[in-house]
XYZ file of C-alpha atoms in Angstrom:
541
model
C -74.147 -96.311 226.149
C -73.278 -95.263 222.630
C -74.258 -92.486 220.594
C -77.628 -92.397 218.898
C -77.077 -90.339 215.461
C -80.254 -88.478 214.805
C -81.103 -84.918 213.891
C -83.096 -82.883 216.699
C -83.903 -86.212 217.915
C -84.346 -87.272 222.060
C -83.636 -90.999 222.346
C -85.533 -92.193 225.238
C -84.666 -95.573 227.120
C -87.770 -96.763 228.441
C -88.786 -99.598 230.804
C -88.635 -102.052 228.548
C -84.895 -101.218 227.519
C -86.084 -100.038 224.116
C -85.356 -96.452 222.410
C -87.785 -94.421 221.474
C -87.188 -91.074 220.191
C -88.940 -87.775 220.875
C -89.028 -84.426 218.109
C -87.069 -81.637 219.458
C -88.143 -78.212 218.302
C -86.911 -77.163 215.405
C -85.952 -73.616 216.914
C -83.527 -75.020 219.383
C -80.082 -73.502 219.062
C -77.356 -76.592 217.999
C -74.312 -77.292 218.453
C -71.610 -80.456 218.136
C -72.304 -81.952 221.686
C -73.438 -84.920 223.022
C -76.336 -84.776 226.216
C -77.003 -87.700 228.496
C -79.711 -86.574 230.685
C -80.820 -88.862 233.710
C -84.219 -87.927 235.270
C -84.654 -89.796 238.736
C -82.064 -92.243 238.138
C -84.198 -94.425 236.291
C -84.224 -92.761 232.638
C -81.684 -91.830 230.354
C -81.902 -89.705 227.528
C -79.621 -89.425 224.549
C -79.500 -85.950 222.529
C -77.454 -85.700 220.023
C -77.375 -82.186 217.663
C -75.831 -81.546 214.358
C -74.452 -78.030 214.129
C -75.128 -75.294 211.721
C -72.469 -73.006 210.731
C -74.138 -69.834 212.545
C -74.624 -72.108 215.822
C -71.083 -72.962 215.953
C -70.797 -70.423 219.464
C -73.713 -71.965 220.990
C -72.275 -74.233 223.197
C -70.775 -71.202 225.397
C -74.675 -69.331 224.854
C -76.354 -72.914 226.347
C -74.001 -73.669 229.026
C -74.637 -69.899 230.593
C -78.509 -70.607 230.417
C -77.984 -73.878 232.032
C -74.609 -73.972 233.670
C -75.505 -74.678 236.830
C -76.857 -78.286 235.809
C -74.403 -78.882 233.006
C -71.230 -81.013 234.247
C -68.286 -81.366 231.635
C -67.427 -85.166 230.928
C -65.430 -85.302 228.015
C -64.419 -83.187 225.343
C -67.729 -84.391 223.505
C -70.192 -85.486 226.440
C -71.667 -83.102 229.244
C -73.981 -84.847 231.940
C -76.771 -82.641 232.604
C -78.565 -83.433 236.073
C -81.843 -81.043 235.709
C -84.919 -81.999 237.845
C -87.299 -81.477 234.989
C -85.478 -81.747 231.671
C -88.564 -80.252 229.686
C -87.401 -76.702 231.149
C -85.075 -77.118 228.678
C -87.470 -77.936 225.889
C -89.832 -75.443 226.637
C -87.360 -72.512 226.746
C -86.114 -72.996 223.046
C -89.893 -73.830 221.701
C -90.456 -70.199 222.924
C -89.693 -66.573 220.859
C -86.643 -65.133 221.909
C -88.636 -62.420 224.075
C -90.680 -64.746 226.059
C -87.660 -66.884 226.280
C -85.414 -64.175 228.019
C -87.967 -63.945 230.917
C -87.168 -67.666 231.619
C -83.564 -67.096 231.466
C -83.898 -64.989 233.724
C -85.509 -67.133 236.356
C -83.174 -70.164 235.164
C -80.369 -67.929 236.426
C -81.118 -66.551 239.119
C -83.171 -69.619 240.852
C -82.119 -72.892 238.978
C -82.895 -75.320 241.317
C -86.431 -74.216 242.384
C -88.368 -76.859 240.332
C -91.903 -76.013 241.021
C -91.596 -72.246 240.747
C -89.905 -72.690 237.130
C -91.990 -74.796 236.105
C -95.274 -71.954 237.459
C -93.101 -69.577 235.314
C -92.774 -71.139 232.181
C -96.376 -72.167 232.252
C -97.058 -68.423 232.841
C -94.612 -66.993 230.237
C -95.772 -69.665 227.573
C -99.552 -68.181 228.208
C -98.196 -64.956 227.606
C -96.569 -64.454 224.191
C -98.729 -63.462 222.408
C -99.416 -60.083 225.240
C -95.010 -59.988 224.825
C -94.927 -60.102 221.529
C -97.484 -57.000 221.090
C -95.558 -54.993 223.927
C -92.441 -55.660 224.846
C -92.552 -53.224 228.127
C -94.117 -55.884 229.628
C -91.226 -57.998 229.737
C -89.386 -56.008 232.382
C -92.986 -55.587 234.062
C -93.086 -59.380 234.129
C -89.388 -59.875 235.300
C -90.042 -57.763 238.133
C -93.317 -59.393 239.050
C -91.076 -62.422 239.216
C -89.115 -61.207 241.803
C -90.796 -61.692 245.105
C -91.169 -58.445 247.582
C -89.770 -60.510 250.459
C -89.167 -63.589 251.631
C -89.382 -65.065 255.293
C -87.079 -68.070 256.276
C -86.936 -69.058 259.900
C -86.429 -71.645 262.501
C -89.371 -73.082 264.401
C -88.619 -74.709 267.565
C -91.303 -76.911 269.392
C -91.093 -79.342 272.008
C -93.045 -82.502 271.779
C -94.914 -85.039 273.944
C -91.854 -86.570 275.132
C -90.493 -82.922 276.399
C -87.758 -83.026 273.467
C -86.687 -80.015 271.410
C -87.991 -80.723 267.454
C -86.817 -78.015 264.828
C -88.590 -77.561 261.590
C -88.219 -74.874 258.963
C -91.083 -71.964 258.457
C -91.695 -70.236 255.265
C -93.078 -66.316 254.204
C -93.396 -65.482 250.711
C -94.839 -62.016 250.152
C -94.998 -61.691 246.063
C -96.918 -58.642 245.327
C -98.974 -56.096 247.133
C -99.103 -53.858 243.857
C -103.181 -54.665 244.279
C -103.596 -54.352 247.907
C -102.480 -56.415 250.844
C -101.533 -59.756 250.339
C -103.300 -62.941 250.833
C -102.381 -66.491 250.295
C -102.203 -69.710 252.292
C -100.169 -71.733 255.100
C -99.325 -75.438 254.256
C -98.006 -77.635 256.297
C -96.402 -80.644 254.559
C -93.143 -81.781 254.700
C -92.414 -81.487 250.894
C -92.769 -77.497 251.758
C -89.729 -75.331 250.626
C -88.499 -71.860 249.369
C -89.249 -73.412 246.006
C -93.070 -74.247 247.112
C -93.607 -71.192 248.738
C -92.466 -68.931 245.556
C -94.347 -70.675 243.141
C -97.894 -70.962 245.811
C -96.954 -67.093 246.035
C -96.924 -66.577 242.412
C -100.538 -68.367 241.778
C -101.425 -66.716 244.434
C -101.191 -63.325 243.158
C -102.195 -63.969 239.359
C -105.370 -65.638 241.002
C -106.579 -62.456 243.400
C -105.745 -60.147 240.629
C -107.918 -62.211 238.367
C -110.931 -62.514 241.453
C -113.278 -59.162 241.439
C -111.543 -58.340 244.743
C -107.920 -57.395 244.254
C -105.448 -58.372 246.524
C -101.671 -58.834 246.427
C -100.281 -62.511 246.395
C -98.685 -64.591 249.464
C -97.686 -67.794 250.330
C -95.646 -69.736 253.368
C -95.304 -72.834 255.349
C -93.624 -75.143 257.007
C -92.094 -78.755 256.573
C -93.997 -79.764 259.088
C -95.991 -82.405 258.914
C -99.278 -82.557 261.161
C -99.847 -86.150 260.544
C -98.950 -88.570 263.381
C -98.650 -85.704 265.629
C -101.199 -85.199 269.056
C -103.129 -82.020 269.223
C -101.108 -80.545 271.989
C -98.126 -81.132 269.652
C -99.345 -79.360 266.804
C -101.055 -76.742 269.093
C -97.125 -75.858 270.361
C -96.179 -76.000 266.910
C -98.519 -73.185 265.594
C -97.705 -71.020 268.953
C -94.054 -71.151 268.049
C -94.583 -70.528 264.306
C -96.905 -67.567 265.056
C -94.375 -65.940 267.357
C -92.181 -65.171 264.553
C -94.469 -64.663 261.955
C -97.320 -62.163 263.557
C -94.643 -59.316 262.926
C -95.377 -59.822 259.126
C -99.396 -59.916 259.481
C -101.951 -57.696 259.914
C -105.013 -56.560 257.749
C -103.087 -54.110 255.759
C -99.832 -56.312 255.708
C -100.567 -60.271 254.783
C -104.095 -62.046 255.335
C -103.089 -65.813 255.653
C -105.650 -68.336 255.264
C -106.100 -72.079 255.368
C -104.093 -74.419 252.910
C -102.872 -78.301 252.822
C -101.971 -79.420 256.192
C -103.438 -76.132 257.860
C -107.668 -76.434 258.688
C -109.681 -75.284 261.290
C -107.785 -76.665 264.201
C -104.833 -75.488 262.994
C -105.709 -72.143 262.036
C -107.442 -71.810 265.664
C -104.407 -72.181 267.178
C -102.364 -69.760 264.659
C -105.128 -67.290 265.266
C -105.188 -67.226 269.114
C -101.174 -66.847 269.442
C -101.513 -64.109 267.017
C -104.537 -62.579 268.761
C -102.232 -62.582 272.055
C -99.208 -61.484 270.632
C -100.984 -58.690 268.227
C -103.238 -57.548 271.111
C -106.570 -57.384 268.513
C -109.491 -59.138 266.828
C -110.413 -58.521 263.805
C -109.838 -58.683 260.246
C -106.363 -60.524 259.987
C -107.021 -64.310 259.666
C -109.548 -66.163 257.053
C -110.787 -69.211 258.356
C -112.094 -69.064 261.484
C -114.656 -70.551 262.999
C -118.637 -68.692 262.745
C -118.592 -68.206 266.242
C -115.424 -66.365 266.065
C -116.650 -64.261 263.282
C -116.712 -64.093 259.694
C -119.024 -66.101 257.050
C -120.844 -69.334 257.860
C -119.403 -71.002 254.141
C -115.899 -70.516 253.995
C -115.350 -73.928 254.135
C -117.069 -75.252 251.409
C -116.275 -72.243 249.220
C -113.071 -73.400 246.993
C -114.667 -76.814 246.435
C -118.232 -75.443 245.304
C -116.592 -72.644 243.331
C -114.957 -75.221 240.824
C -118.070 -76.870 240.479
C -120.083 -73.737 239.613
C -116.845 -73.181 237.220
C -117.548 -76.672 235.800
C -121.212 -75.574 235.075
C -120.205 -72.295 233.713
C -117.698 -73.693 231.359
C -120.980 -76.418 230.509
C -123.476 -73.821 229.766
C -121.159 -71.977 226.941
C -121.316 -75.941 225.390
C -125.171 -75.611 225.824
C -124.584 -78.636 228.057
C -125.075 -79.034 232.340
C -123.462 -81.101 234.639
C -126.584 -83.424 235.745
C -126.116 -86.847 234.959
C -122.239 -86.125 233.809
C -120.133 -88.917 235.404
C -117.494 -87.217 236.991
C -113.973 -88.651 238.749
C -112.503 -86.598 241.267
C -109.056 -87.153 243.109
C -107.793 -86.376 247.030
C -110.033 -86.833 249.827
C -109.996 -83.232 251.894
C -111.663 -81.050 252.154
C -112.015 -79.766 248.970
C -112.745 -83.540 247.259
C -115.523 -83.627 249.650
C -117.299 -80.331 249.311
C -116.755 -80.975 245.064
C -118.591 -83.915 245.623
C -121.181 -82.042 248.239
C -122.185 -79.499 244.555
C -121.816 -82.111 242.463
C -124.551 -84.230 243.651
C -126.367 -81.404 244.424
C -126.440 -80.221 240.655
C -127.266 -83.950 239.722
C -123.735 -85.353 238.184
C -122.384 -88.714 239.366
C -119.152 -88.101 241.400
C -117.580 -91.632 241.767
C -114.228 -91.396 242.710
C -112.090 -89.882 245.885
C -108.016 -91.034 246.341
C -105.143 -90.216 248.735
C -101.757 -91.021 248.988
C -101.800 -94.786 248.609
C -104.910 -95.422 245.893
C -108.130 -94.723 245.056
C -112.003 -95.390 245.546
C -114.624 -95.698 243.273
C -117.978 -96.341 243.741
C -119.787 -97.413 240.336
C -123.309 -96.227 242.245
C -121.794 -92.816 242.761
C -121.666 -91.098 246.007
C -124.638 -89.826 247.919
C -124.707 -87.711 251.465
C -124.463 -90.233 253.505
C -121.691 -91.980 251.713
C -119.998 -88.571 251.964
C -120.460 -88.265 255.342
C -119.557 -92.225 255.869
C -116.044 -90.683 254.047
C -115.832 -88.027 256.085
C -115.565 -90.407 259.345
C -113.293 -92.507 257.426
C -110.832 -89.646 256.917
C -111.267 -88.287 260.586
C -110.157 -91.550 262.121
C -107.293 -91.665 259.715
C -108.022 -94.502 258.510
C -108.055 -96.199 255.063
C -110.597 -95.576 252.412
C -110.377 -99.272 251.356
C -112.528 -99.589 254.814
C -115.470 -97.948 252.628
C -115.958 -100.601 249.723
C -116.119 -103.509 252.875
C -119.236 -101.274 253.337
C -120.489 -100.656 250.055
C -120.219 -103.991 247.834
C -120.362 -102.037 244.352
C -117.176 -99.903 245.546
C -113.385 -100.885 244.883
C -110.350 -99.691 246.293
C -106.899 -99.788 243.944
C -103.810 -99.922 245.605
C -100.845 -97.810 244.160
C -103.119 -96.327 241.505
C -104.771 -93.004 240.537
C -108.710 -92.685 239.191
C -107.590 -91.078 235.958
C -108.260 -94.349 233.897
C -112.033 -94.402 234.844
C -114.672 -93.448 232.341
C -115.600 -89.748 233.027
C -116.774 -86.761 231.584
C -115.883 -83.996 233.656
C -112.300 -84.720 236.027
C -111.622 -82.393 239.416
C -108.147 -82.559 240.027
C -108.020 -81.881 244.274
C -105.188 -83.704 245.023
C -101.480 -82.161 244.903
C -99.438 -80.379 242.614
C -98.196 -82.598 239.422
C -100.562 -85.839 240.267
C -101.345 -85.669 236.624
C -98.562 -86.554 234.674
C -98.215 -87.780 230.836
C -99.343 -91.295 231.247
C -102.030 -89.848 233.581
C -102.774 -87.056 230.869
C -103.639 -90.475 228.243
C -105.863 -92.031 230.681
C -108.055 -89.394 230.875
C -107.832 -88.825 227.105
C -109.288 -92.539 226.552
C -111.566 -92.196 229.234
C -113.806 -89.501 227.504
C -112.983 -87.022 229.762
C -113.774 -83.598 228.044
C -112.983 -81.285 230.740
C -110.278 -81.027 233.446
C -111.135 -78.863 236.632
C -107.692 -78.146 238.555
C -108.351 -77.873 242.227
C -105.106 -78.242 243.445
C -102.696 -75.520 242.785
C -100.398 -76.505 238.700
C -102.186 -80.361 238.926
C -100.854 -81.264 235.640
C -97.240 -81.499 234.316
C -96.387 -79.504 231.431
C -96.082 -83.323 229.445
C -99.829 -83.659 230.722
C -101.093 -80.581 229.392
C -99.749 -80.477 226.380
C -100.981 -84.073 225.682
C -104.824 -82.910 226.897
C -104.757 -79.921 224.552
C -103.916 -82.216 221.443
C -106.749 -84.031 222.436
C -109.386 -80.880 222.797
C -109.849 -81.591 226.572
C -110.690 -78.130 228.089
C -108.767 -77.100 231.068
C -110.334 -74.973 234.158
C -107.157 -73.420 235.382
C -106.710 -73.162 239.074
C -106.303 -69.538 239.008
C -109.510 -69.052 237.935
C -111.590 -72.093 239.091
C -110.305 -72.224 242.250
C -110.964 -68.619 243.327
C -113.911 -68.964 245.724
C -111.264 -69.496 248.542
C -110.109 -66.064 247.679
C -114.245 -64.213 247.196
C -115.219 -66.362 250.501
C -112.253 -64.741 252.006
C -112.714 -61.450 251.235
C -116.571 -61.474 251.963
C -115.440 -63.165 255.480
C -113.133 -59.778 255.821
C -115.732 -57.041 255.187
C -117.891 -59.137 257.859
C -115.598 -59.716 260.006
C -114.713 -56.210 260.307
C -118.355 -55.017 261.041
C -118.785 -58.194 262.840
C -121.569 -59.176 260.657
C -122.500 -62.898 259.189
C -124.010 -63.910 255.970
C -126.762 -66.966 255.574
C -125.434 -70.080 253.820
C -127.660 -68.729 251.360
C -126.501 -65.512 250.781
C -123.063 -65.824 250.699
C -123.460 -68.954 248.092
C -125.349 -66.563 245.985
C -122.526 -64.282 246.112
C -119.793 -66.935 245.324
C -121.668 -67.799 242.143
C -121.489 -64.615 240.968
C -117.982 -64.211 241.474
C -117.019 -67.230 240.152
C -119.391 -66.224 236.915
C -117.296 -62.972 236.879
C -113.748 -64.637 237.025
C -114.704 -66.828 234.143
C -115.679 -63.799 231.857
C -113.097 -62.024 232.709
C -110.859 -65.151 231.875
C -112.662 -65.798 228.923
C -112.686 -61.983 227.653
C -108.638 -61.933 227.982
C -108.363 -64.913 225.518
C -110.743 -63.880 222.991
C -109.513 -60.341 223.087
C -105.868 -61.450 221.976
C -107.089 -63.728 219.322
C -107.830 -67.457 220.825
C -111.072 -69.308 220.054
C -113.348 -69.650 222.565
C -113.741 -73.505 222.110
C -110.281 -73.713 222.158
C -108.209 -75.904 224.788
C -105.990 -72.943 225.739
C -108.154 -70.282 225.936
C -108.964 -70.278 229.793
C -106.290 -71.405 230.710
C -104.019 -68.243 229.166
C -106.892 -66.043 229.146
C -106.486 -66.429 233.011
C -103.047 -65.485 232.849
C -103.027 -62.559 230.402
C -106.523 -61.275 232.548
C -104.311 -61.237 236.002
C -101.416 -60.187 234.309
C -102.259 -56.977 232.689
C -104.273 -56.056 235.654
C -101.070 -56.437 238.144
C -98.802 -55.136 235.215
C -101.624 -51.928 234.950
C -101.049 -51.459 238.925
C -97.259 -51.413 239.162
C -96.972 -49.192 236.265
C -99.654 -46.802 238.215
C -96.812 -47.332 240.955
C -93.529 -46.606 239.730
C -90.403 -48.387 239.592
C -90.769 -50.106 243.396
C-alpha cells in the first residue's frame, strides 16, 4: 500500500476498499514518518505528517510515549499495533498538562485498554480543574495508581471430579473516603485491565454518592454460564478462601456485579461467613431474610430512571409517554423497564449477546415477567415475539437504530460504538442513560455531543447500587429492614442529590447547563475534587 500525501490527514480503508480521510488535530506534534496502523486486522490506516522545523526531534519524544506499540519497519515506516488507536488522538488533542497525566498511564500500563481508555475519558473531563491548579495533577497521578492489587489462582473441581483453574482478581483503588466498595464479575473477558478501570469508576462514583466510600473492583474469568449450581457453588468457596483475608467492613465491601447475583453472592457470603467467623456488615446483596434492605435489587436499575426524570424535569419535560429503547436483558434492563412503565414511558426494547427484541406495543408486567422466565431458562428471547405477534427479534443486531427518545444503555462496556453513536442520532434519541459501566466508545461520544444528545454518565446515574448498599449496611448492622417504600423514597433522594452535585461541579467551572458535557464532566470534576480534598487531608500515602 502506497503512501497517501496529505497534511494532518488519517486515510482510512474502509469496507468498501475506498479511502476516506479523517482531520487530525492540529496540535499533534509532527514529524517525517510514515504510520500504518491496523486495528483488528481488518482496517488499515495511513498517516502521513509533514514536519515543521521545531518538530524535527519528535520522532524520539513520540516513540517514548508510545514505544511499546511502535515497531520499526523501515527507515521511513513504523507499524504501530495499538488496541485503540484513538489513545493516540486523544492524547495530542489535549493541553500539555492534562496530556502528561496520560503519559503517564501510557507508560506505565500500555496494554490495559479499558483502563486507558476510563483515564483519558477522566483526564479529558478534567482540564479545565488542571488548568486552574496544577497540584492536582500529581493528586490525580497518584489517584491513578491503585492501593493494591490481588491476582490469584482459583482452583475448583467440576462435575466430572476434574481439577479446572481460573484466574481471580482484587483491585483496591482508594480508601482515601472510607472503606472500599465495588463489585465481583464473573465473565470470562475479566482481567487486570477490567478490574483497574471497574476500580477506578468505582471510586469517582462513591465519592460522587452522599455516602463516601473508597473504590474497589475484582473478578474472575470465570464464566457461570453452562456451569451446574454445585459447580459454581465450589467455585465461589474456592474464590472466597483466598479473598476473605482482604474483606471485612472496615477493609472492602464487595457487592453484586455481571456474572455475580444472588446465588452467587450466597455462596461467596457463606464461605466467608465460615472462614471470617461473623455476620454482619461485610457483603451487599444478600438476601432479606439474611438481613439488609428489601430493594437492593431493583435499586441501580430504578436509580437511572429517576436520573432520566431528573435530567427531564430541568427540560420542563417527564418521561410519560417518552418511547424509550433499552439494551441487555439482566437484571438491571428489567428493573429499568419495571420504573419505566411505572412512570408511564414506553420501554420497547431488551437485547443480549446475539440480537435484540422489540415490541412496538411496549412492554407491560406481565411481558416483563414472561422475559424474566425467558432469561431463567436460558433460553432465547426470539421465543417471546412467537408469543407476542407485534414483537420482532433481529439477529446479529443492536436496538440503537429504533426510534426513541430517551436510550438506557444496560448492556456491557463499549456496546455503543460510532456507527451505533449515528443510529441513535437519527433515531431522535435526545438523551443517553449509561447503565453499564463506560457504554460508549470515545468515537460514540464524541459523535452524540455534536449532535446535542445529553449523556447520564454512569458515575452518577448509576449510583443507587452504591445508596442501596450503604442503606443495606447501616441496617444490616442494627439488623433492621426498611419497607419497599421507604427505602425507594430514600433512593430518590439520593439520586436527586448526585445529580446536583454533578450538575453544580459543571456549572461552577464554566459549562452550560444544557450543554452535552456538562454531567458528564461535572460528575468527574464533583468526585474528583472531593477524593483529591481527602488525600490532601491525608498526606503523601
Amino acid at each position: 500500500m502506497g503512501r497517501v500525501k496529505s497534511d494532518y490527514r488519517i486515510w482510512i480503508l474502509d469496507s468498501l476498499g475506498e479511502f476516506k480521510p479523517r482531520k487530525v488535530p492540529e496540535r499533534v506534534p509532527v514529524t517525517n514518518f510514515f504510520l500504518v496502523c491496523t486495528v483488528n486486522s481488518a482496517i488499515s490506516q495511513d498517516l502521513v505528517l509533514n514536519p515543521r522545523p521545531e518538530d524535527v526531534n519528535n520522532f524520539v519524544t513520540f516513540s517514548s510515549y508510545f514505544y511499546p506499540y511502535l515497531i520499526p519497519n523501515s527507515q521511513d515506516s513504523v507499524n504501530i499495533t495499538m488496541a485503540n488507536f484513538s489513545s493516540l488522538l486523544l492524547f495530542f488533542a489535549m493541553s500539555k498538562t492534562a496530556g502528561s497525566i496520560l503519559e503517564a498511564t501510557l507508560k506505565r500500563d500500555p496494554h490495559e485498554v479499558e483502563f486507558i481508555q476510563a483515564v483519558q475519558e477522566a483526564v479529558q473531563a478534567l482540564e479545565r480543574v488542571i488548568a486552574k491548579n496544577s497540584r492536582y495533577i500529581n493528586i490525580m497521578e497518584r489517584l491513578l495508581e491503585p492501593e493494591r492489587m490481588i491476582v490469584f489462582r482459583v482452583s475448583w473441581v467440576d462435575d466430572r471430579g476434574e481439577t479446572c483453574v481460573n484466574r481471580g482478581f482484587r483491585v483496591q483503588f482508594n480508601q482515601s473516603m472510607g472503606p472500599c466498595r465495588g463489585g465481583i464479575r464473573f465473565h470470562p473477558s475479566m482481567n487486570l485491565s477490567v478490574a483497574k478501570f471497574l476500580g477506578f469508576e468505582q471510586t469517582l462514583k462513591n465519592a460522587l454518592s452522599p455516602y463516601k466510600l473508597g473504590g474497589a473492583a475484582g473478578g474472575s474469568d470465570f464464566d457461570p454460564k453452562g456451569k451446574s449450581d454445585n459447580e459454581i457453588m465450589r467455585f465461589c468457596q474456592s474464590f472466597m478462601s483466598e479473598m476473605y483475608r482482604y474483606l471485612g467492613p472496615d477493609k472492602d465491601l464487595p457487592s453484586e456485579e455481571m456474572g455475580v447475583g444472588t446465588r452467587e453472592m450466597g455462596y461467596l457470603f457463606g464461605q466467608y461467613r465460615r472462614l471470617a467467623g461473623h455476620f454482619q456488615g461485610s457483603f451487599t446483596g444478600p438476601r432479606i431474610f439474611w438481613s439488609g434492605s428489601s430493594l437492593r435489587p431493583e435499586a441501580t436499575g430504578y436509580g437511572l430512571v429517576f436520573f432520566a426524570q431528573l435530567m427531564l424535569a430541568d427540560m420542563n419535560k417527564e418521561l410519560k409517554g417518552l418511547r424509550c429503547v433499552v439494551s441487555g436483558s439482566g437484571k438491571i434492563a428489567m428493573h429499568v423497564l419495571e420504573k419505566l412503565i411505572a412512570y408511564g414511558a414506553l420501554p420497547i426494547s431488551v437485547s443480549d449477546s446475539r440480537g435484540y427484541l422489540v415490541d412496538e406495543d411496549g412492554f407491560d408486567y406481565m411481558k416483563i415477567s414472561f422475559l424474566r422466565d425467558i432469561k431463567a431458562q436460558q433460553r432465547s428471547l426470539r421465543d417471546y415475539s412467537k408469543t407476542y405477534a407485534r414483537s420482532k427479534y433481529y439477529d446479529e443486531a443492536k436496538p440503537w437504530s429504533e426510534r426513541c427518545d430517551v436510550a438506557f444503555a444496560c448492556a456491557s462496556q463499549n456496546e455503543i460504538d460510532q456507527s451505533d453513536a449515528i443510529n441513535l442520532v437519527n433515531s431522535g434519541c435526545r438523551i443517553l442513560v449509561e447503565g453499564s459501566n463506560m457504554p460508549c466508545t470515545p468515537e460514540a461520544v464524541q459523535i452524540l455531543r455534536k449532535a446535542s444528545v445529553l449523556i447520564a454518565p454512569a458515575m452518577a446515574a448509576g449510583a443507587g447500587g452504591v445508596v442501596a448498599g450503604e442503606l443495606e449496611l447501616n441496617h444490616e448492622c442494627s439488623l433492621m429492614h426498611w419497607s419497599p417504600e421507604d427505602f425507594e423514597s430514600k433512593l430518590q433522594e439520593a439520586m436527586k442529590q448526585t445529580y446536583q452535585r454533578a450538575m453544580k461541579a459543571a456549572t461552577d467551572f464554566g459549562y452550560q447547563k444544557e450543554s452535552p458535557e456538562a454531567l458528564v464532566h461535572g460528575a468527574v470534576i464533583s468526585a474528583f475534587l472531593t477524593i483529591a480534598q481527602a488525600m490532601t487531608d491525608q498526606g503523601s500515602i
